[in-house]
Coordinates of C-alpha atoms in Angstrom, one line a residue:
X1 CA -21.8 -37.6 -13.3
X2 CA -18.0 -37.5 -13.0
X3 CA -16.2 -34.5 -11.5
X4 CA -14.5 -33.7 -14.8
X5 CA -17.9 -33.3 -16.5
X6 CA -19.1 -30.6 -14.2
X7 CA -15.9 -28.6 -13.6
X8 CA -13.0 -27.1 -15.4
X9 CA -9.6 -28.8 -15.1
X10 CA -6.7 -26.3 -14.4
X11 CA -8.0 -23.3 -16.5
X12 CA -5.4 -21.4 -18.5
X13 CA -7.4 -18.2 -18.4
X14 CA -9.6 -16.6 -15.7
X15 CA -12.1 -13.8 -16.2
X16 CA -12.3 -10.8 -13.8
X17 CA -15.9 -9.7 -13.5
X18 CA -15.0 -6.3 -12.0
X19 CA -17.7 -5.1 -9.5
X20 CA -20.7 -7.4 -9.6
X21 CA -23.9 -5.4 -10.1
X22 CA -22.1 -2.2 -11.1
X23 CA -20.9 -3.3 -14.5
X24 CA -22.8 -0.5 -16.3
X25 CA -21.1 2.3 -14.3
X26 CA -17.6 0.8 -14.0
X27 CA -16.2 3.2 -16.5
X28 CA -17.3 6.1 -14.2
X29 CA -15.9 4.3 -11.1
X30 CA -12.6 4.0 -12.9
X31 CA -12.1 7.8 -12.9
X32 CA -11.6 8.2 -9.1
X33 CA -9.5 5.0 -9.1
X34 CA -7.2 6.5 -11.8
X35 CA -7.1 9.9 -10.0
X36 CA -6.1 8.2 -6.7
X37 CA -3.5 6.1 -8.5
X38 CA -1.9 9.1 -10.2
X39 CA -1.8 11.1 -7.0
X40 CA -0.3 8.1 -5.2
X41 CA 2.4 7.6 -7.8
X42 CA 3.4 11.3 -7.9
X43 CA 3.2 11.7 -4.1
X44 CA 5.3 8.6 -3.3
X45 CA 7.8 9.3 -6.1
X46 CA 8.2 12.8 -4.8
X47 CA 8.8 11.4 -1.3
X48 CA 11.5 9.1 -2.6
X49 CA 13.3 11.8 -4.6
X50 CA 13.2 14.2 -1.6
X51 CA 14.5 11.7 0.9
X52 CA 17.2 10.5 -1.4
X53 CA 18.5 13.9 -2.4
X54 CA 18.3 15.6 1.1
X55 CA 21.1 14.4 3.4
X56 CA 19.3 15.8 6.4
X57 CA 16.6 13.3 5.8
X58 CA 19.0 10.3 5.8
X59 CA 17.6 9.2 9.2
X60 CA 15.9 5.9 10.2
X61 CA 12.4 7.5 10.3
X62 CA 12.7 8.9 6.7
X63 CA 14.5 5.8 5.4
X64 CA 11.5 3.7 6.6
X65 CA 9.2 6.2 5.0
X66 CA 11.0 5.8 1.7
X67 CA 10.6 2.0 2.0
X68 CA 6.9 2.6 2.7
X69 CA 6.7 4.8 -0.4
X70 CA 8.4 2.2 -2.6
X71 CA 6.1 -0.5 -1.3
X72 CA 3.0 1.6 -2.0
X73 CA 4.2 2.2 -5.6
X74 CA 4.6 -1.5 -6.2
X75 CA 1.3 -2.4 -4.4
X76 CA -0.8 0.1 -6.3
X77 CA 0.9 -0.7 -9.7
X78 CA 0.3 -4.4 -9.2
X79 CA -3.5 -3.9 -9.4
X80 CA -4.4 -0.6 -11.1
X81 CA -3.5 -1.4 -14.8
X82 CA -5.7 -4.5 -14.7
X83 CA -8.5 -2.8 -12.9
X84 CA -8.6 0.0 -15.4
X85 CA -8.3 -2.6 -18.2
X86 CA -11.5 -4.2 -16.8
X87 CA -13.3 -0.9 -16.1
X88 CA -12.4 1.1 -19.2
X89 CA -11.2 -1.2 -22.0
X90 CA -13.3 -4.4 -21.4
X91 CA -10.3 -6.6 -21.0
X92 CA -11.4 -9.0 -18.2
X93 CA -9.3 -12.0 -19.2
X94 CA -6.1 -12.8 -17.3
X95 CA -3.7 -15.8 -17.6
X96 CA -4.1 -18.1 -14.6
X97 CA -0.4 -17.9 -13.7
X98 CA -0.4 -14.1 -14.1
X99 CA -3.4 -14.1 -11.8
X100 CA -1.5 -16.1 -9.1
X101 CA 1.5 -13.8 -9.5
X102 CA -0.7 -10.7 -9.0
X103 CA -2.1 -12.3 -5.9
X104 CA 1.4 -13.0 -4.6
X105 CA 2.5 -9.4 -5.3
X106 CA -0.6 -7.9 -3.6
X107 CA -0.4 -10.0 -0.4
X108 CA 3.4 -9.9 -0.2
X109 CA 3.6 -6.1 -0.3
X110 CA 0.6 -5.8 2.0
X111 CA 2.6 -7.9 4.5
X112 CA 5.7 -5.9 3.8
X113 CA 3.9 -2.6 4.5
X114 CA 2.7 -4.0 7.8
X115 CA 6.2 -4.9 8.8
X116 CA 7.5 -1.5 7.8
X117 CA 4.8 0.2 9.9
X118 CA 5.9 -1.9 12.9
X119 CA 9.6 -1.0 12.3
X120 CA 8.5 2.7 12.2
X121 CA 6.7 2.2 15.5
X122 CA 9.8 0.6 17.1
X123 CA 11.9 3.5 15.8
X124 CA 9.6 6.0 17.5
X125 CA 9.7 3.9 20.7
X126 CA 13.5 4.0 20.9
X127 CA 13.7 7.7 19.8
X128 CA 11.3 8.8 22.6
X129 CA 11.9 6.3 25.4
X130 CA 15.7 5.9 24.9
X131 CA 16.8 9.0 22.9
X132 CA 20.5 8.8 23.9
X133 CA 20.7 5.3 22.5
X134 CA 18.7 5.8 19.3
X135 CA 21.6 6.6 17.1
X136 CA 23.6 3.6 18.2
X137 CA 20.7 1.2 18.0
X138 CA 19.0 2.3 14.7
X139 CA 22.1 2.4 12.5
X140 CA 21.8 2.5 8.7
X141 CA 22.9 -1.2 8.6
X142 CA 20.1 -2.2 11.0
X143 CA 17.5 -0.2 9.0
X144 CA 18.6 -2.0 5.8
X145 CA 18.5 -5.4 7.5
X146 CA 15.0 -4.7 8.9
X147 CA 13.8 -3.7 5.4
X148 CA 15.2 -6.9 3.9
X149 CA 13.8 -9.0 6.8
X150 CA 10.2 -7.8 6.5
X151 CA 10.2 -8.2 2.8
X152 CA 11.6 -11.8 3.0
X153 CA 9.2 -12.7 5.8
X154 CA 6.3 -11.5 3.6
X155 CA 7.5 -13.4 0.6
X156 CA 8.0 -16.6 2.6
X157 CA 4.6 -16.5 4.3
X158 CA 2.6 -15.7 1.1
X159 CA 4.4 -18.1 -1.2
X160 CA 2.6 -21.2 0.3
X161 CA -0.7 -19.7 -0.6
X162 CA 0.3 -19.7 -4.2
X163 CA 1.8 -23.2 -4.0
X164 CA -1.3 -24.6 -2.3
X165 CA -3.6 -23.3 -5.0
X166 CA -1.3 -24.5 -7.8
X167 CA -0.7 -28.0 -6.4
X168 CA -4.0 -28.8 -4.5
X169 CA -6.7 -27.1 -6.5
X170 CA -7.0 -28.9 -9.9
X171 CA -10.7 -28.5 -10.6
X172 CA -12.8 -25.3 -10.7
X173 CA -16.5 -24.7 -10.7
X174 CA -16.1 -21.6 -12.8
X175 CA -13.3 -19.4 -14.3
X176 CA -15.1 -16.2 -13.5
X177 CA -13.7 -14.3 -10.5
X178 CA -16.3 -12.0 -8.9
X179 CA -13.7 -9.4 -8.2
X180 CA -11.7 -6.6 -9.9
X181 CA -8.3 -8.2 -9.1
X182 CA -6.8 -11.6 -8.1
X183 CA -7.3 -11.9 -4.3
X184 CA -6.5 -15.2 -2.5
X185 CA -9.9 -16.0 -1.2
X186 CA -11.6 -14.9 -4.5
X187 CA -9.5 -17.6 -6.3
X188 CA -9.9 -20.3 -3.7
X189 CA -13.7 -19.9 -3.8
X190 CA -13.7 -20.9 -7.5
X191 CA -12.3 -24.3 -6.7
X192 CA -14.3 -27.6 -6.6
X193 CA -13.2 -29.7 -3.8
X194 CA -11.9 -29.3 -0.3
X195 CA -10.4 -25.9 0.2
X196 CA -10.1 -26.1 4.0
X197 CA -6.3 -26.2 4.0
X198 CA -6.1 -23.1 1.8
X199 CA -8.5 -21.2 4.1
X200 CA -6.7 -22.3 7.3
X201 CA -3.3 -21.3 5.9
X202 CA -4.6 -18.0 4.6
X203 CA -5.9 -17.2 8.1
X204 CA -2.6 -18.3 9.7
X205 CA -0.5 -16.1 7.4
X206 CA -2.8 -13.1 7.9
X207 CA -2.8 -13.3 11.7
X208 CA 0.9 -14.2 11.8
X209 CA 1.8 -11.0 10.1
X210 CA -1.0 -8.5 10.9
X211 CA -1.7 -9.9 14.4
X212 CA 2.0 -9.9 15.4
X213 CA 2.7 -6.5 13.9
X214 CA -0.4 -4.9 15.4
X215 CA 0.2 -6.3 18.9
X216 CA 3.8 -5.0 19.0
X217 CA 2.8 -1.7 17.5
X218 CA 0.2 -1.2 20.2
X219 CA 2.7 -2.3 22.9
X220 CA 5.3 0.3 21.5
X221 CA 2.7 3.1 21.6
X222 CA 1.6 2.2 25.2
X223 CA 5.3 2.6 26.2
X224 CA 5.6 5.8 24.2
X225 CA 2.5 7.4 25.8
X226 CA 3.7 6.4 29.3
X227 CA 7.0 8.1 28.6
X228 CA 5.4 11.2 26.9
X229 CA 2.9 11.8 29.7
X230 CA 5.7 11.6 32.3
X231 CA 7.7 14.4 30.7
X232 CA 7.8 17.4 33.0
X233 CA 7.2 20.1 30.3
X234 CA 4.1 20.5 28.2
X235 CA 6.1 21.7 25.2
X236 CA 8.3 18.6 25.3
X237 CA 5.2 16.3 25.5
X238 CA 3.6 18.0 22.5
X239 CA 6.8 17.9 20.5
X240 CA 7.3 14.2 21.3
X241 CA 3.7 13.3 20.5
X242 CA 3.7 15.3 17.3
X243 CA 6.5 13.1 15.9
X244 CA 4.1 10.2 16.2
X245 CA 0.8 11.6 14.8
X246 CA 1.5 10.9 11.2
X247 CA 2.5 7.3 11.9
X248 CA -0.5 6.7 14.1
X249 CA -2.9 8.0 11.4
X250 CA -1.2 5.8 8.7
X251 CA -1.2 2.7 10.9
X252 CA -4.9 3.2 11.9
X253 CA -6.2 3.5 8.4
X254 CA -4.0 0.6 7.2
X255 CA -5.0 -1.9 9.9
X256 CA -8.7 -0.9 10.1
X257 CA -9.1 -1.2 6.4
X258 CA -7.1 -4.5 6.2
X259 CA -9.1 -6.2 9.0
X260 CA -12.4 -5.0 7.7
X261 CA -11.8 -6.3 4.2
X262 CA -10.3 -9.5 5.6
X263 CA -13.3 -10.4 7.8
X264 CA -16.0 -9.3 5.3
X265 CA -14.4 -11.5 2.6
X266 CA -14.7 -14.6 4.9
X267 CA -17.6 -13.9 7.2
X268 CA -19.6 -11.0 5.6
X269 CA -22.0 -13.0 3.5
X270 CA -24.8 -10.5 4.4
X271 CA -22.9 -7.6 2.8
X272 CA -23.9 -7.0 -0.9
X273 CA -21.1 -8.2 -3.2
X274 CA -20.9 -4.9 -5.0
X275 CA -20.3 -3.0 -1.8
X276 CA -17.6 -5.5 -0.6
X277 CA -15.8 -5.6 -3.9
X278 CA -15.9 -1.8 -4.4
X279 CA -14.5 -1.3 -0.9
X280 CA -11.8 -4.0 -1.3
X281 CA -10.7 -2.4 -4.5
X282 CA -10.5 1.1 -2.9
X283 CA -8.8 -0.1 0.2
X284 CA -5.7 -1.2 -1.6
X285 CA -5.4 2.3 -3.1
X286 CA -6.1 4.2 0.1
X287 CA -2.8 3.7 1.9
X288 CA -0.6 4.6 -1.2
X289 CA -2.9 7.6 -1.8
X290 CA -3.0 8.9 1.8
X291 CA 0.5 8.0 3.1
X292 CA 2.4 10.7 1.2
X293 CA -0.3 13.3 1.9
X294 CA -0.3 12.6 5.7
X295 CA 3.4 12.7 6.0
X296 CA 3.7 15.7 3.6
X297 CA 1.3 17.6 5.8
X298 CA 2.5 16.5 9.3
X299 CA 6.2 16.3 8.7
X300 CA 7.9 19.7 8.7
X301 CA 11.1 18.7 6.9
X302 CA 9.2 17.0 4.1
X303 CA 6.8 19.9 3.8
X304 CA 9.6 22.4 3.5
X305 CA 11.4 20.4 0.9
X306 CA 8.2 19.9 -1.2
X307 CA 7.6 23.7 -1.1
X308 CA 11.2 24.3 -2.1
X309 CA 10.9 22.0 -5.1
X310 CA 7.6 23.5 -6.1
X311 CA 9.1 27.0 -6.0
X312 CA 12.1 25.8 -8.0
X313 CA 9.8 24.2 -10.6
X314 CA 7.7 27.4 -10.8
X315 CA 10.9 29.5 -11.2
X316 CA 12.2 27.2 -13.9
X317 CA 8.8 27.3 -15.8
X318 CA 8.7 31.1 -15.5
X319 CA 12.2 31.4 -16.9
X320 CA 11.4 29.0 -19.8
X321 CA 8.2 31.0 -20.5
X322 CA 10.2 34.3 -20.5
X323 CA 12.8 32.8 -22.9
X324 CA 10.0 31.5 -25.3
X325 CA 8.3 34.9 -25.3
X326 CA 11.6 36.7 -25.9
X327 CA 12.4 34.4 -28.8
X328 CA 9.0 34.9 -30.3
X329 CA 9.4 38.7 -30.1
X330 CA 12.8 38.5 -31.7
X331 CA 11.5 36.4 -34.6
X332 CA 8.6 38.8 -35.1
X333 CA 10.9 41.8 -35.2
X334 CA 13.2 40.1 -37.6
X335 CA 10.3 39.2 -39.9
X336 CA 9.0 42.8 -39.9
X337 CA 12.4 44.1 -40.8

């Protein structure tokens, strides 16, 4: 039997299965997904508005945080509409090229987020270890260049994954993706033929970005801890360490979730597919969901500005309510007369 008789040649449409084994309860699973997405959008959008409007926050640490927030918005938005379409509206079909584009967006902005977290670690390293030189090293121009560089690096490294799939993989065993979104390995596993090159490049790109960034992040924090523990005053040590807590929490959850999902997708054959796919879907939403909450709680300047805006909004709503009540009373009195 020829290859063309048992496979599909370059399918135009793929089908996202969602979470295998949990199809009957996917509409309930979509509720926490939607809630996390809405909180992530509101939290990151609020961070962006506050950082842009408050001149006191126009510092490298907060500019990097704004970049992180923008990246999280794009990352979450690239997957959630389709996931909810599969879970709630039974719309599993996706155009093949759109699927590849979603894959490119997901992995590009994951890599971008990793690069921004490294840049934030380097910013804390210079601020704590070389405080007198921080302002001259981390200028606004350098921060902008770093943001552009990590985004360009991610796009360049992820693009070959898309090209290799499009150019090398012509025949597919099936058009059904056992996943809730278009992930690189989930697409590659559909192919009939030799996918070794695709797998090797995927590993290379992942370890080039995450491995490089994680190593230098750890190195930065080793130097930071050495400097902090050598400070003579306990208050100074606590103050310096407190500026790093939020970034440490965000970095830990990002890299732990990333590596866990990465290795289980390739080597976790003993893990039930439903558990793996459910975790993989959640893990892309966890960083956008948690990052604004962690920084909002641990960063005093942001917390103060959030409270100010909440108070202003409450005052505005109270004033509007008073005006509406007064107008209703006036209309009622006029009608009685």
